[in-house]
Amino acid sequence: MINVSTKINSIDKLQRYIYCVNVLNGKEIDNDFMDFLKQKFMRTLNDVIDVNLKDGTTNDEYIEEYKKNNIIEDTSDGFVLYNHTMADISEMSPHTQAKYPNGFSIALAFEYGVGIVGENNAKMGAWEYNVNKHNFAWRYKKDGQIYSTYGYEGMEIYRKTVTLINGSMKSWLFEYLERM
């Protein structure tokens, strides 16, 4: 339940107040407002990505693709924001390919982490860490070079984005109403 108090001293303010209450109650959400929110959501998500992926991961070659694959899909009562970025597993070992028959989700790896480091810093979510049961760093080949890793901690990009969005909704609503 939303409790709102305001000083209404003009018809213009009354109309804006009624519009605001209707938006908050879900009775009237126009396309312009939805587009406004979509832009705010995407800007917030991209800011979180830039901050959280700046130090790199063992999957750095997928960062730009990950940024491009954030999708907003309209629904009957609003929209959803999601990412479906998958790694190319064709060059991975047959053993690793067998562990990921449907492909390796970069989106989930960035969110929850991978390997020993990810497992030791587990994030809430349905994700299996350290699927190859390593207890030491493993080696992998990238661009003709051999590297070793223990994995990486999840960046919780979407969780952090949701927290920022929830904290910004009231100010965004007033920002939108000021434009009217």
Tab-separated table of C-alpha atoms in Angstrom:
chain	number	residue	atom	x	y	z
A	1	MET	CA	0.000	0.000	0.000
A	2	ILE	CA	1.290	3.443	-0.913
A	3	ASN	CA	0.602	6.396	1.366
A	4	VAL	CA	1.050	9.748	-0.336
A	5	SER	CA	0.534	13.207	1.114
A	6	THR	CA	0.845	16.366	-0.917
A	7	LYS	CA	-0.093	20.021	-1.047
A	8	ILE	CA	-2.423	20.556	-3.976
A	9	ASN	CA	-2.962	24.227	-4.720
A	10	SER	CA	-3.744	24.243	-8.441
A	11	ILE	CA	-5.632	22.242	-11.065
A	12	ASP	CA	-2.326	21.429	-12.789
A	13	LYS	CA	-0.889	19.941	-9.587
A	14	LEU	CA	-4.149	18.054	-8.975
A	15	GLN	CA	-4.026	16.500	-12.458
A	16	ARG	CA	-0.369	15.528	-12.022
A	17	TYR	CA	-1.147	14.083	-8.585
A	18	ILE	CA	-4.063	12.024	-9.969
A	19	TYR	CA	-1.842	10.783	-12.819
A	20	CYS	CA	0.873	9.852	-10.311
A	21	VAL	CA	-1.551	7.927	-8.103
A	22	ASN	CA	-2.958	6.104	-11.138
A	23	VAL	CA	0.533	5.152	-12.291
A	24	LEU	CA	1.458	3.900	-8.833
A	25	ASN	CA	-1.728	1.860	-8.656
A	26	GLY	CA	-1.087	0.356	-12.087
A	27	LYS	CA	-4.298	1.736	-13.570
A	28	GLU	CA	-2.655	3.960	-16.133
A	29	ILE	CA	0.805	3.382	-17.489
A	30	ASP	CA	1.253	4.945	-20.884
A	31	ASN	CA	3.824	3.990	-23.504
A	32	ASP	CA	5.840	7.169	-22.988
A	33	PHE	CA	6.281	6.382	-19.302
A	34	MET	CA	7.207	2.771	-20.092
A	35	ASP	CA	9.792	3.939	-22.636
A	36	PHE	CA	11.156	6.372	-20.053
A	37	LEU	CA	11.524	3.534	-17.526
A	38	LYS	CA	13.115	1.203	-20.091
A	39	GLN	CA	15.782	3.816	-20.805
A	40	LYS	CA	16.413	4.307	-17.095
A	41	PHE	CA	16.619	0.545	-16.493
A	42	MET	CA	19.078	0.023	-19.355
A	43	ARG	CA	21.234	2.978	-18.321
A	44	THR	CA	21.340	1.653	-14.754
A	45	LEU	CA	22.178	-1.866	-15.932
A	46	ASN	CA	24.967	-0.629	-18.211
A	47	ASP	CA	26.438	1.460	-15.391
A	48	VAL	CA	26.457	-1.593	-13.116
A	49	ILE	CA	28.089	-3.680	-15.862
A	50	ASP	CA	30.780	-1.056	-16.446
A	51	VAL	CA	31.623	-0.852	-12.741
A	52	ASN	CA	31.499	-4.577	-11.988
A	53	LEU	CA	33.224	-5.980	-15.059
A	54	LYS	CA	35.994	-3.358	-15.285
A	55	ASP	CA	38.516	-5.539	-13.429
A	56	GLY	CA	37.978	-8.438	-15.809
A	57	THR	CA	37.202	-12.133	-15.683
A	58	THR	CA	38.428	-15.201	-17.528
A	59	ASN	CA	35.538	-14.509	-19.920
A	60	ASP	CA	36.513	-10.943	-20.909
A	61	GLU	CA	36.063	-11.647	-24.613
A	62	TYR	CA	32.306	-11.895	-23.930
A	63	ILE	CA	31.844	-8.595	-22.051
A	64	GLU	CA	30.849	-6.535	-25.110
A	65	GLU	CA	28.531	-9.298	-26.355
A	66	TYR	CA	27.022	-9.510	-22.864
A	67	LYS	CA	26.357	-5.749	-22.893
A	68	LYS	CA	24.661	-6.007	-26.299
A	69	ASN	CA	22.523	-8.990	-25.245
A	70	ASN	CA	20.596	-7.240	-22.480
A	71	ILE	CA	17.041	-7.466	-23.742
A	72	ILE	CA	13.851	-5.720	-22.718
A	73	GLU	CA	10.739	-7.709	-23.549
A	74	ASP	CA	7.272	-6.210	-23.231
A	75	THR	CA	4.697	-8.154	-21.239
A	76	SER	CA	0.985	-7.637	-20.725
A	77	ASP	CA	1.591	-5.628	-17.544
A	78	GLY	CA	5.006	-4.057	-18.151
A	79	PHE	CA	8.321	-5.456	-19.288
A	80	VAL	CA	11.156	-7.755	-18.250
A	81	LEU	CA	14.887	-7.261	-18.599
A	82	TYR	CA	17.143	-10.276	-19.162
A	83	ASN	CA	20.354	-11.537	-20.749
A	84	HIS	CA	21.013	-14.842	-22.521
A	85	THR	CA	24.701	-14.584	-23.515
A	86	MET	CA	26.258	-18.002	-24.100
A	87	ALA	CA	29.927	-18.912	-24.603
A	88	ASP	CA	31.110	-20.739	-27.687
A	89	ILE	CA	32.024	-24.164	-26.300
A	90	SER	CA	33.140	-25.628	-29.629
A	91	GLU	CA	36.803	-24.979	-28.778
A	92	MET	CA	36.564	-26.297	-25.230
A	93	SER	CA	37.749	-29.750	-24.277
A	94	PRO	CA	35.366	-32.669	-24.927
A	95	HIS	CA	35.200	-33.174	-21.149
A	96	THR	CA	34.064	-29.572	-20.611
A	97	GLN	CA	31.656	-29.757	-23.558
A	98	ALA	CA	30.071	-32.830	-21.957
A	99	LYS	CA	29.546	-30.839	-18.724
A	100	TYR	CA	27.713	-28.115	-20.679
A	101	PRO	CA	25.676	-29.913	-23.355
A	102	ASN	CA	23.414	-26.865	-23.777
A	103	GLY	CA	26.297	-24.393	-23.745
A	104	PHE	CA	27.928	-22.295	-21.063
A	105	SER	CA	25.935	-19.276	-19.856
A	106	ILE	CA	28.132	-16.194	-19.629
A	107	ALA	CA	25.142	-14.321	-18.193
A	108	LEU	CA	24.904	-16.743	-15.258
A	109	ALA	CA	28.691	-16.870	-14.838
A	110	PHE	CA	28.904	-13.083	-14.560
A	111	GLU	CA	26.004	-13.076	-12.104
A	112	TYR	CA	27.012	-15.980	-9.846
A	113	GLY	CA	30.710	-16.666	-10.547
A	114	VAL	CA	32.536	-19.837	-11.581
A	115	GLY	CA	35.061	-22.351	-10.355
A	116	ILE	CA	36.716	-22.591	-6.968
A	117	VAL	CA	36.532	-18.831	-6.330
A	118	GLY	CA	32.848	-18.748	-7.278
A	119	GLU	CA	32.113	-21.768	-5.112
A	120	ASN	CA	33.913	-20.230	-2.117
A	121	ASN	CA	31.943	-16.990	-2.571
A	122	ALA	CA	28.614	-18.519	-3.554
A	123	LYS	CA	25.749	-16.201	-4.491
A	124	MET	CA	22.101	-17.072	-4.042
A	125	GLY	CA	20.799	-18.692	-7.190
A	126	ALA	CA	20.457	-21.936	-9.080
A	127	TRP	CA	24.015	-22.353	-10.300
A	128	GLU	CA	26.474	-25.218	-10.084
A	129	TYR	CA	29.991	-24.039	-9.295
A	130	ASN	CA	33.206	-25.869	-10.078
A	131	VAL	CA	31.495	-28.462	-12.264
A	132	ASN	CA	34.823	-30.152	-13.017
A	133	LYS	CA	35.539	-30.491	-9.266
A	134	HIS	CA	38.933	-28.769	-9.437
A	135	ASN	CA	40.784	-28.339	-6.167
A	136	PHE	CA	43.591	-26.399	-7.849
A	137	ALA	CA	43.900	-23.907	-10.672
A	138	TRP	CA	43.128	-25.290	-14.104
A	139	ARG	CA	44.627	-24.319	-17.398
A	140	TYR	CA	42.871	-23.144	-20.511
A	141	LYS	CA	43.877	-21.929	-23.927
A	142	LYS	CA	42.850	-18.517	-25.251
A	143	ASP	CA	44.234	-16.800	-28.345
A	144	GLY	CA	47.019	-19.362	-28.579
A	145	GLN	CA	48.193	-18.672	-25.015
A	146	ILE	CA	47.929	-20.947	-21.982
A	147	TYR	CA	46.437	-19.400	-18.850
A	148	SER	CA	45.493	-20.731	-15.441
A	149	THR	CA	42.596	-19.719	-13.218
A	150	TYR	CA	40.721	-20.575	-10.068
A	151	GLY	CA	37.568	-19.027	-11.521
A	152	TYR	CA	36.002	-15.782	-10.389
A	153	GLU	CA	33.438	-14.453	-7.963
A	154	GLY	CA	29.966	-13.544	-9.203
A	155	MET	CA	29.421	-9.866	-9.957
A	156	GLU	CA	25.682	-9.993	-9.121
A	157	ILE	CA	25.000	-7.519	-11.925
A	158	TYR	CA	21.257	-8.024	-12.075
A	159	ARG	CA	20.839	-8.148	-8.297
A	160	LYS	CA	22.730	-4.858	-7.946
A	161	THR	CA	20.723	-3.371	-10.821
A	162	VAL	CA	17.431	-4.304	-9.143
A	163	THR	CA	18.601	-2.721	-5.881
A	164	LEU	CA	19.506	0.528	-7.676
A	165	ILE	CA	16.263	0.543	-9.665
A	166	ASN	CA	14.161	0.033	-6.549
A	167	GLY	CA	15.977	2.908	-4.871
A	168	SER	CA	15.458	5.190	-7.891
A	169	MET	CA	11.833	4.544	-8.861
A	170	LYS	CA	10.347	7.356	-6.774
A	171	SER	CA	12.768	9.966	-8.121
A	172	TRP	CA	12.284	8.666	-11.673
A	173	LEU	CA	8.536	8.990	-11.315
A	174	PHE	CA	8.869	12.597	-10.188
A	175	GLU	CA	11.422	13.273	-12.935
A	176	TYR	CA	8.947	11.952	-15.493
A	177	LEU	CA	6.084	13.980	-14.046
A	178	GLU	CA	8.195	17.147	-14.143
A	179	ARG	CA	8.556	16.674	-17.905
A	180	MET	CA	4.796	16.833	-18.358
